């Protein structure tokens, strides 16, 4: 029987590359598409020798053409960390809107099922805690993070419109902070920032007083949740994240203990519209997907640290175009 074919946009990025690995392992023919604006071919170079893997260097905000049949599309292309989307806000809005529209059109033409990577950022600076999928969010559309948050909200709305109006099979995953190997050391998010600062013996930068919270999900857990969601029959958004919440200050202490360095911190002003609290309510994922995280922070951080140690010894450059 012919292999099922899956298109993964953002396939050279952190999450996209792990998804490529998973679908290859499951016996799919994988087509990764990426313009490498924040991704890195190193993340998928081990797949290039495989017959059932293809890579297209392409910007999905432009017309997307893929020859042959497609069974599934996973749309993961988008800058994901504030440092990236603040630098390229228009591309960020375009990939969430035009890119999503192009891919929904492709899914419709091919009769493929499409899953989009949404985010906890659709909840903005949330007024309910923890956040469940029925909460509509508290987003500032004209603030600095608006380009990302609103692109993702539009992406969800466009996806639901294709689902309701054209009967397209769609899935929406709302991803909460995820970490693991292949994150960029310099992507500006707190976990890689703390780990690389600790490894370099620098003070850890805490924005604000460090009382804000985050919850971190290990990448293998996230990939499992996405895989289950894709093959479920549930079209409304589902949160996938790890509910174990920690303040940034406690997290700094945890990182120093893990890396065996003395805690030194440097306090900096809190960026505008930075969410104060982040914790997924994963009741739906538990009930519908039978999913919950398996890797706790101690184990996940240990695995990530190994990757970061290696990267700090042999740094690579990010391709920008
Ligand atoms: P990443 O930056 O590592 O990967 C994104 C990939 O998309 C990169 O390889 C980049 O080059 C590519 N890309 C960007 N614009 C493109 C375009 N116009 N055409 C083709 N390729 C393009 O980020 P990530 O952390 O892997 O995030 C992947 C997806 O998951 C994003 O959609 C992001 O919004 C979502 N997400 C991630 C997290 C997280 O914690 N990592 C949380 C919530 C949502």
PDB file of C-alpha atoms in Angstrom, residues 26-291:
ATOM      1  CA  UNK A  26       5.380   6.014  11.902  1.00  0.00           C
ATOM      2  CA  UNK A  27       6.039   5.103   8.237  1.00  0.00           C
ATOM      3  CA  UNK A  28       4.731   8.233   6.478  1.00  0.00           C
ATOM      4  CA  UNK A  29       6.159   9.976   3.426  1.00  0.00           C
ATOM      5  CA  UNK A  30       7.120  13.365   4.873  1.00  0.00           C
ATOM      6  CA  UNK A  31       7.401  16.608   2.919  1.00  0.00           C
ATOM      7  CA  UNK A  32       8.922  19.413   4.993  1.00  0.00           C
ATOM      8  CA  UNK A  33       8.469  22.967   3.740  1.00  0.00           C
ATOM      9  CA  UNK A  34      10.353  25.899   5.225  1.00  0.00           C
ATOM     10  CA  UNK A  35      11.838  29.251   4.182  1.00  0.00           C
ATOM     11  CA  UNK A  36      14.473  28.964   6.952  1.00  0.00           C
ATOM     12  CA  UNK A  37      13.707  32.404   8.337  1.00  0.00           C
ATOM     13  CA  UNK A  38      14.022  31.116  11.920  1.00  0.00           C
ATOM     14  CA  UNK A  39      14.671  27.435  11.234  1.00  0.00           C
ATOM     15  CA  UNK A  40      17.846  25.521  10.551  1.00  0.00           C
ATOM     16  CA  UNK A  41      18.528  22.687   8.105  1.00  0.00           C
ATOM     17  CA  UNK A  42      20.712  21.039  10.742  1.00  0.00           C
ATOM     18  CA  UNK A  43      17.510  20.042  12.518  1.00  0.00           C
ATOM     19  CA  UNK A  44      16.529  17.754   9.635  1.00  0.00           C
ATOM     20  CA  UNK A  45      19.824  16.962   7.904  1.00  0.00           C
ATOM     21  CA  UNK A  46      19.699  13.390   9.262  1.00  0.00           C
ATOM     22  CA  UNK A  47      16.494  12.875   7.214  1.00  0.00           C
ATOM     23  CA  UNK A  48      17.862  13.968   3.830  1.00  0.00           C
ATOM     24  CA  UNK A  49      19.223  10.534   2.988  1.00  0.00           C
ATOM     25  CA  UNK A  50      15.771   8.903   3.372  1.00  0.00           C
ATOM     26  CA  UNK A  51      13.655   8.060   0.312  1.00  0.00           C
ATOM     27  CA  UNK A  52      10.434   8.955   2.116  1.00  0.00           C
ATOM     28  CA  UNK A  53      11.580  12.484   3.017  1.00  0.00           C
ATOM     29  CA  UNK A  54      11.538  15.612   0.835  1.00  0.00           C
ATOM     30  CA  UNK A  55      12.369  19.209   1.612  1.00  0.00           C
ATOM     31  CA  UNK A  56      10.949  22.260  -0.159  1.00  0.00           C
ATOM     32  CA  UNK A  57      12.619  25.610   0.483  1.00  0.00           C
ATOM     33  CA  UNK A  58       9.556  27.819   0.157  1.00  0.00           C
ATOM     34  CA  UNK A  59       7.702  30.700   1.807  1.00  0.00           C
ATOM     35  CA  UNK A  60       4.163  29.470   2.524  1.00  0.00           C
ATOM     36  CA  UNK A  61       2.811  33.020   2.507  1.00  0.00           C
ATOM     37  CA  UNK A  62       3.259  32.775  -1.266  1.00  0.00           C
ATOM     38  CA  UNK A  63       1.304  30.346  -3.467  1.00  0.00           C
ATOM     39  CA  UNK A  64       1.943  26.763  -2.316  1.00  0.00           C
ATOM     40  CA  UNK A  65       2.135  23.899  -4.776  1.00  0.00           C
ATOM     41  CA  UNK A  66       2.915  20.297  -3.874  1.00  0.00           C
ATOM     42  CA  UNK A  67       2.726  17.657  -6.598  1.00  0.00           C
ATOM     43  CA  UNK A  68       0.990  14.345  -5.895  1.00  0.00           C
ATOM     44  CA  UNK A  69      -1.498  13.385  -3.254  1.00  0.00           C
ATOM     45  CA  UNK A  70      -1.505  14.677   0.296  1.00  0.00           C
ATOM     46  CA  UNK A  71      -3.298  13.074   3.204  1.00  0.00           C
ATOM     47  CA  UNK A  72      -2.359  15.467   5.989  1.00  0.00           C
ATOM     48  CA  UNK A  73      -1.018  19.000   6.368  1.00  0.00           C
ATOM     49  CA  UNK A  74       0.498  20.248   9.622  1.00  0.00           C
ATOM     50  CA  UNK A  75       0.958  24.003   9.504  1.00  0.00           C
ATOM     51  CA  UNK A  76       3.784  24.854  11.894  1.00  0.00           C
ATOM     52  CA  UNK A  77       5.490  27.618   9.919  1.00  0.00           C
ATOM     53  CA  UNK A  78       5.633  30.841  11.933  1.00  0.00           C
ATOM     54  CA  UNK A  79       8.183  32.648  14.018  1.00  0.00           C
ATOM     55  CA  UNK A  80       7.376  31.581  17.567  1.00  0.00           C
ATOM     56  CA  UNK A  81       9.513  33.523  20.003  1.00  0.00           C
ATOM     57  CA  UNK A  82       9.022  37.230  20.773  1.00  0.00           C
ATOM     58  CA  UNK A  83      12.594  38.043  19.731  1.00  0.00           C
ATOM     59  CA  UNK A  84      11.773  36.714  16.229  1.00  0.00           C
ATOM     60  CA  UNK A  85       8.295  38.056  15.692  1.00  0.00           C
ATOM     61  CA  UNK A  86       9.151  41.505  17.008  1.00  0.00           C
ATOM     62  CA  UNK A  87      11.895  41.640  14.355  1.00  0.00           C
ATOM     63  CA  UNK A  88       9.629  40.379  11.544  1.00  0.00           C
ATOM     64  CA  UNK A  89       6.076  41.346  12.516  1.00  0.00           C
ATOM     65  CA  UNK A  90       4.718  41.571   8.978  1.00  0.00           C
ATOM     66  CA  UNK A  91       6.032  38.153   7.902  1.00  0.00           C
ATOM     67  CA  UNK A  92       4.533  36.818  11.145  1.00  0.00           C
ATOM     68  CA  UNK A  93       1.110  38.236  10.314  1.00  0.00           C
ATOM     69  CA  UNK A  94       1.417  36.988   6.754  1.00  0.00           C
ATOM     70  CA  UNK A  95       2.339  33.406   7.589  1.00  0.00           C
ATOM     71  CA  UNK A  96      -0.541  33.175  10.082  1.00  0.00           C
ATOM     72  CA  UNK A  97      -3.064  34.690   7.658  1.00  0.00           C
ATOM     73  CA  UNK A  98      -1.995  34.325   3.994  1.00  0.00           C
ATOM     74  CA  UNK A  99       0.054  31.201   4.728  1.00  0.00           C
ATOM     75  CA  UNK A 100      -2.846  29.567   6.532  1.00  0.00           C
ATOM     76  CA  UNK A 101      -5.228  30.518   3.720  1.00  0.00           C
ATOM     77  CA  UNK A 102      -2.887  29.052   1.083  1.00  0.00           C
ATOM     78  CA  UNK A 103      -2.557  25.808   3.009  1.00  0.00           C
ATOM     79  CA  UNK A 104      -6.283  25.484   3.686  1.00  0.00           C
ATOM     80  CA  UNK A 105      -6.819  25.888  -0.066  1.00  0.00           C
ATOM     81  CA  UNK A 106      -4.224  23.182  -0.713  1.00  0.00           C
ATOM     82  CA  UNK A 107      -5.880  20.893   1.858  1.00  0.00           C
ATOM     83  CA  UNK A 108      -9.250  21.432   0.167  1.00  0.00           C
ATOM     84  CA  UNK A 109      -7.843  20.657  -3.300  1.00  0.00           C
ATOM     85  CA  UNK A 110      -6.081  17.528  -2.100  1.00  0.00           C
ATOM     86  CA  UNK A 111      -8.818  16.336   0.256  1.00  0.00           C
ATOM     87  CA  UNK A 112      -6.258  16.421   3.084  1.00  0.00           C
ATOM     88  CA  UNK A 113      -6.863  16.872   6.797  1.00  0.00           C
ATOM     89  CA  UNK A 114      -5.187  19.994   8.157  1.00  0.00           C
ATOM     90  CA  UNK A 115      -3.876  20.641  11.671  1.00  0.00           C
ATOM     91  CA  UNK A 116      -2.750  24.124  12.676  1.00  0.00           C
ATOM     92  CA  UNK A 117      -0.291  25.088  15.384  1.00  0.00           C
ATOM     93  CA  UNK A 118      -2.104  27.643  17.481  1.00  0.00           C
ATOM     94  CA  UNK A 119      -0.817  28.864  20.796  1.00  0.00           C
ATOM     95  CA  UNK A 120      -1.574  29.747  24.393  1.00  0.00           C
ATOM     96  CA  UNK A 121      -0.906  33.328  23.246  1.00  0.00           C
ATOM     97  CA  UNK A 122      -4.474  33.423  21.898  1.00  0.00           C
ATOM     98  CA  UNK A 123      -5.398  33.840  25.590  1.00  0.00           C
ATOM     99  CA  UNK A 124      -3.156  36.942  25.805  1.00  0.00           C
ATOM    100  CA  UNK A 125      -2.568  38.109  29.374  1.00  0.00           C
ATOM    101  CA  UNK A 126      -5.295  35.836  30.729  1.00  0.00           C
ATOM    102  CA  UNK A 127      -7.941  36.921  33.199  1.00  0.00           C
ATOM    103  CA  UNK A 128      -8.865  33.323  34.037  1.00  0.00           C
ATOM    104  CA  UNK A 129      -6.500  30.777  35.465  1.00  0.00           C
ATOM    105  CA  UNK A 130      -5.744  28.087  34.441  1.00  0.00           C
ATOM    106  CA  UNK A 131      -6.814  28.688  30.844  1.00  0.00           C
ATOM    107  CA  UNK A 132      -9.334  26.314  29.300  1.00  0.00           C
ATOM    108  CA  UNK A 133     -10.380  26.297  25.651  1.00  0.00           C
ATOM    109  CA  UNK A 134     -13.650  28.143  26.325  1.00  0.00           C
ATOM    110  CA  UNK A 135     -11.813  31.259  27.484  1.00  0.00           C
ATOM    111  CA  UNK A 136     -11.757  33.870  24.698  1.00  0.00           C
ATOM    112  CA  UNK A 137      -8.632  35.639  25.865  1.00  0.00           C
ATOM    113  CA  UNK A 138      -7.329  39.074  26.720  1.00  0.00           C
ATOM    114  CA  UNK A 139      -5.178  40.202  23.803  1.00  0.00           C
ATOM    115  CA  UNK A 140      -3.962  43.697  22.976  1.00  0.00           C
ATOM    116  CA  UNK A 141      -4.245  43.822  19.157  1.00  0.00           C
ATOM    117  CA  UNK A 142      -2.105  46.943  18.814  1.00  0.00           C
ATOM    118  CA  UNK A 143       0.585  46.037  21.356  1.00  0.00           C
ATOM    119  CA  UNK A 144       3.978  44.649  20.334  1.00  0.00           C
ATOM    120  CA  UNK A 145       2.802  41.020  20.640  1.00  0.00           C
ATOM    121  CA  UNK A 146      -0.357  41.699  18.602  1.00  0.00           C
ATOM    122  CA  UNK A 147       1.324  40.580  15.352  1.00  0.00           C
ATOM    123  CA  UNK A 148       1.725  37.063  16.715  1.00  0.00           C
ATOM    124  CA  UNK A 149      -1.347  36.734  18.909  1.00  0.00           C
ATOM    125  CA  UNK A 150      -3.770  38.153  16.343  1.00  0.00           C
ATOM    126  CA  UNK A 151      -2.225  36.165  13.474  1.00  0.00           C
ATOM    127  CA  UNK A 152      -2.878  33.027  15.484  1.00  0.00           C
ATOM    128  CA  UNK A 153      -6.421  34.088  16.378  1.00  0.00           C
ATOM    129  CA  UNK A 154      -7.105  34.815  12.707  1.00  0.00           C
ATOM    130  CA  UNK A 155      -5.553  31.474  11.811  1.00  0.00           C
ATOM    131  CA  UNK A 156      -8.007  29.694  14.110  1.00  0.00           C
ATOM    132  CA  UNK A 157     -10.970  31.676  12.713  1.00  0.00           C
ATOM    133  CA  UNK A 158      -9.971  30.951   9.097  1.00  0.00           C
ATOM    134  CA  UNK A 159      -9.507  27.260   9.881  1.00  0.00           C
ATOM    135  CA  UNK A 160     -12.934  27.040  11.525  1.00  0.00           C
ATOM    136  CA  UNK A 161     -14.473  28.840   8.532  1.00  0.00           C
ATOM    137  CA  UNK A 162     -13.037  26.211   6.151  1.00  0.00           C
ATOM    138  CA  UNK A 163     -14.283  23.514   8.472  1.00  0.00           C
ATOM    139  CA  UNK A 164     -17.814  24.896   8.762  1.00  0.00           C
ATOM    140  CA  UNK A 165     -18.209  26.303   5.255  1.00  0.00           C
ATOM    141  CA  UNK A 166     -16.323  23.736   3.157  1.00  0.00           C
ATOM    142  CA  UNK A 167     -16.566  20.738   5.478  1.00  0.00           C
ATOM    143  CA  UNK A 168     -12.754  20.504   5.535  1.00  0.00           C
ATOM    144  CA  UNK A 169     -11.316  18.174   8.161  1.00  0.00           C
ATOM    145  CA  UNK A 170      -9.359  20.437  10.506  1.00  0.00           C
ATOM    146  CA  UNK A 171      -7.681  20.225  13.897  1.00  0.00           C
ATOM    147  CA  UNK A 172      -6.442  23.051  16.129  1.00  0.00           C
ATOM    148  CA  UNK A 173      -3.788  22.538  18.791  1.00  0.00           C
ATOM    149  CA  UNK A 174      -3.173  25.349  21.273  1.00  0.00           C
ATOM    150  CA  UNK A 175       0.428  24.799  22.259  1.00  0.00           C
ATOM    151  CA  UNK A 176       1.775  26.031  25.592  1.00  0.00           C
ATOM    152  CA  UNK A 177       5.506  26.744  26.121  1.00  0.00           C
ATOM    153  CA  UNK A 178       7.420  23.754  24.875  1.00  0.00           C
ATOM    154  CA  UNK A 179      11.107  23.006  25.244  1.00  0.00           C
ATOM    155  CA  UNK A 180      13.705  20.435  24.317  1.00  0.00           C
ATOM    156  CA  UNK A 181      16.636  19.732  22.010  1.00  0.00           C
ATOM    157  CA  UNK A 182      16.806  21.867  18.819  1.00  0.00           C
ATOM    158  CA  UNK A 183      15.549  25.017  20.528  1.00  0.00           C
ATOM    159  CA  UNK A 184      17.770  27.895  19.554  1.00  0.00           C
ATOM    160  CA  UNK A 185      20.034  29.074  22.346  1.00  0.00           C
ATOM    161  CA  UNK A 186      19.411  32.682  21.386  1.00  0.00           C
ATOM    162  CA  UNK A 187      15.674  32.558  20.729  1.00  0.00           C
ATOM    163  CA  UNK A 188      15.069  34.864  23.681  1.00  0.00           C
ATOM    164  CA  UNK A 189      12.658  32.588  25.536  1.00  0.00           C
ATOM    165  CA  UNK A 190      13.302  32.118  29.210  1.00  0.00           C
ATOM    166  CA  UNK A 191      14.330  28.456  29.168  1.00  0.00           C
ATOM    167  CA  UNK A 192      17.101  28.637  26.530  1.00  0.00           C
ATOM    168  CA  UNK A 193      18.142  32.029  27.911  1.00  0.00           C
ATOM    169  CA  UNK A 194      18.585  30.687  31.462  1.00  0.00           C
ATOM    170  CA  UNK A 195      20.303  27.494  30.335  1.00  0.00           C
ATOM    171  CA  UNK A 196      22.785  29.249  28.079  1.00  0.00           C
ATOM    172  CA  UNK A 197      23.469  32.004  30.640  1.00  0.00           C
ATOM    173  CA  UNK A 198      24.091  29.394  33.343  1.00  0.00           C
ATOM    174  CA  UNK A 199      26.399  27.381  31.056  1.00  0.00           C
ATOM    175  CA  UNK A 200      28.363  30.524  30.190  1.00  0.00           C
ATOM    176  CA  UNK A 201      28.597  31.532  33.859  1.00  0.00           C
ATOM    177  CA  UNK A 202      26.599  34.729  33.246  1.00  0.00           C
ATOM    178  CA  UNK A 203      23.892  36.097  35.565  1.00  0.00           C
ATOM    179  CA  UNK A 204      20.364  34.955  34.687  1.00  0.00           C
ATOM    180  CA  UNK A 205      18.154  37.759  33.310  1.00  0.00           C
ATOM    181  CA  UNK A 206      14.842  37.988  35.130  1.00  0.00           C
ATOM    182  CA  UNK A 207      12.269  40.334  33.652  1.00  0.00           C
ATOM    183  CA  UNK A 208      10.141  42.049  36.306  1.00  0.00           C
ATOM    184  CA  UNK A 209      10.300  40.637  39.840  1.00  0.00           C
ATOM    185  CA  UNK A 210      10.208  37.007  38.710  1.00  0.00           C
ATOM    186  CA  UNK A 211       6.811  36.280  40.263  1.00  0.00           C
ATOM    187  CA  UNK A 212       5.229  35.646  36.851  1.00  0.00           C
ATOM    188  CA  UNK A 213       4.610  31.978  36.108  1.00  0.00           C
ATOM    189  CA  UNK A 214       5.169  29.662  33.181  1.00  0.00           C
ATOM    190  CA  UNK A 215       4.564  25.971  32.586  1.00  0.00           C
ATOM    191  CA  UNK A 216       6.921  24.043  30.344  1.00  0.00           C
ATOM    192  CA  UNK A 217       6.085  20.990  28.261  1.00  0.00           C
ATOM    193  CA  UNK A 218       8.772  18.618  27.007  1.00  0.00           C
ATOM    194  CA  UNK A 219       8.769  18.306  23.224  1.00  0.00           C
ATOM    195  CA  UNK A 220       8.168  14.523  23.089  1.00  0.00           C
ATOM    196  CA  UNK A 221       4.994  14.964  25.130  1.00  0.00           C
ATOM    197  CA  UNK A 222       3.786  17.719  22.833  1.00  0.00           C
ATOM    198  CA  UNK A 223       4.449  15.649  19.705  1.00  0.00           C
ATOM    199  CA  UNK A 224       2.469  12.761  21.193  1.00  0.00           C
ATOM    200  CA  UNK A 225      -0.472  15.097  21.937  1.00  0.00           C
ATOM    201  CA  UNK A 226      -0.393  16.483  18.382  1.00  0.00           C
ATOM    202  CA  UNK A 227      -0.220  13.015  16.876  1.00  0.00           C
ATOM    203  CA  UNK A 228      -3.250  11.896  18.887  1.00  0.00           C
ATOM    204  CA  UNK A 229      -5.190  15.053  18.035  1.00  0.00           C
ATOM    205  CA  UNK A 230      -4.557  14.663  14.298  1.00  0.00           C
ATOM    206  CA  UNK A 231      -6.091  11.185  14.354  1.00  0.00           C
ATOM    207  CA  UNK A 232      -8.970  12.122  16.659  1.00  0.00           C
ATOM    208  CA  UNK A 233     -12.298  13.323  15.310  1.00  0.00           C
ATOM    209  CA  UNK A 234     -12.296  16.571  17.301  1.00  0.00           C
ATOM    210  CA  UNK A 235     -12.268  19.847  15.346  1.00  0.00           C
ATOM    211  CA  UNK A 236     -12.416  22.450  18.125  1.00  0.00           C
ATOM    212  CA  UNK A 237      -9.197  23.738  19.765  1.00  0.00           C
ATOM    213  CA  UNK A 238      -7.396  21.546  22.287  1.00  0.00           C
ATOM    214  CA  UNK A 239      -4.780  22.791  24.761  1.00  0.00           C
ATOM    215  CA  UNK A 240      -1.601  20.734  24.837  1.00  0.00           C
ATOM    216  CA  UNK A 241       0.883  21.702  27.516  1.00  0.00           C
ATOM    217  CA  UNK A 242       2.217  20.742  30.894  1.00  0.00           C
ATOM    218  CA  UNK A 243       0.176  22.132  33.798  1.00  0.00           C
ATOM    219  CA  UNK A 244       3.104  22.045  36.229  1.00  0.00           C
ATOM    220  CA  UNK A 245       3.509  25.763  36.924  1.00  0.00           C
ATOM    221  CA  UNK A 246       6.558  27.538  38.315  1.00  0.00           C
ATOM    222  CA  UNK A 247       7.513  31.159  38.974  1.00  0.00           C
ATOM    223  CA  UNK A 248      10.389  32.508  36.935  1.00  0.00           C
ATOM    224  CA  UNK A 249      12.372  33.105  40.114  1.00  0.00           C
ATOM    225  CA  UNK A 250      11.980  29.486  41.230  1.00  0.00           C
ATOM    226  CA  UNK A 251      12.835  28.398  37.726  1.00  0.00           C
ATOM    227  CA  UNK A 252      16.101  30.360  37.846  1.00  0.00           C
ATOM    228  CA  UNK A 253      16.985  28.515  41.055  1.00  0.00           C
ATOM    229  CA  UNK A 254      16.124  25.183  39.447  1.00  0.00           C
ATOM    230  CA  UNK A 255      18.362  25.877  36.443  1.00  0.00           C
ATOM    231  CA  UNK A 256      21.303  26.873  38.649  1.00  0.00           C
ATOM    232  CA  UNK A 257      20.944  23.707  40.696  1.00  0.00           C
ATOM    233  CA  UNK A 258      20.797  21.604  37.531  1.00  0.00           C
ATOM    234  CA  UNK A 259      23.870  23.204  35.991  1.00  0.00           C
ATOM    235  CA  UNK A 260      25.743  23.335  39.292  1.00  0.00           C
ATOM    236  CA  UNK A 261      26.330  27.087  39.267  1.00  0.00           C
ATOM    237  CA  UNK A 262      25.765  29.659  41.983  1.00  0.00           C
ATOM    238  CA  UNK A 263      22.532  31.667  41.538  1.00  0.00           C
ATOM    239  CA  UNK A 264      23.268  35.154  40.179  1.00  0.00           C
ATOM    240  CA  UNK A 265      20.434  37.180  38.689  1.00  0.00           C
ATOM    241  CA  UNK A 266      20.080  40.460  36.870  1.00  0.00           C
ATOM    242  CA  UNK A 267      16.652  42.078  37.061  1.00  0.00           C
ATOM    243  CA  UNK A 268      15.378  43.848  33.947  1.00  0.00           C
ATOM    244  CA  UNK A 269      12.135  45.705  33.189  1.00  0.00           C
ATOM    245  CA  UNK A 270       9.148  43.560  32.268  1.00  0.00           C
ATOM    246  CA  UNK A 271       8.370  43.742  28.520  1.00  0.00           C
ATOM    247  CA  UNK A 272       5.008  45.295  27.587  1.00  0.00           C
ATOM    248  CA  UNK A 273       2.026  42.897  27.613  1.00  0.00           C
ATOM    249  CA  UNK A 274       4.121  40.050  29.027  1.00  0.00           C
ATOM    250  CA  UNK A 275       1.616  37.495  30.403  1.00  0.00           C
ATOM    251  CA  UNK A 276       1.659  37.234  34.200  1.00  0.00           C
ATOM    252  CA  UNK A 277       0.365  33.687  34.366  1.00  0.00           C
ATOM    253  CA  UNK A 278       0.409  30.703  32.087  1.00  0.00           C
ATOM    254  CA  UNK A 279      -1.023  27.321  32.910  1.00  0.00           C
ATOM    255  CA  UNK A 280      -2.999  25.060  30.611  1.00  0.00           C
ATOM    256  CA  UNK A 281      -6.183  23.359  31.687  1.00  0.00           C
ATOM    257  CA  UNK A 282      -5.706  20.009  29.939  1.00  0.00           C
ATOM    258  CA  UNK A 283      -9.011  18.384  30.913  1.00  0.00           C
ATOM    259  CA  UNK A 284     -10.040  18.202  27.255  1.00  0.00           C
ATOM    260  CA  UNK A 285      -6.764  16.630  26.114  1.00  0.00           C
ATOM    261  CA  UNK A 286      -7.116  14.051  28.904  1.00  0.00           C
ATOM    262  CA  UNK A 287     -10.722  13.229  28.030  1.00  0.00           C
ATOM    263  CA  UNK A 288     -10.602  13.381  24.229  1.00  0.00           C
ATOM    264  CA  UNK A 289      -7.056  12.219  23.514  1.00  0.00           C
ATOM    265  CA  UNK A 290      -6.297  10.211  26.642  1.00  0.00           C
ATOM    266  CA  UNK A 291      -3.169  12.366  26.769  1.00  0.00           C
TER     267      UNK A 291
END
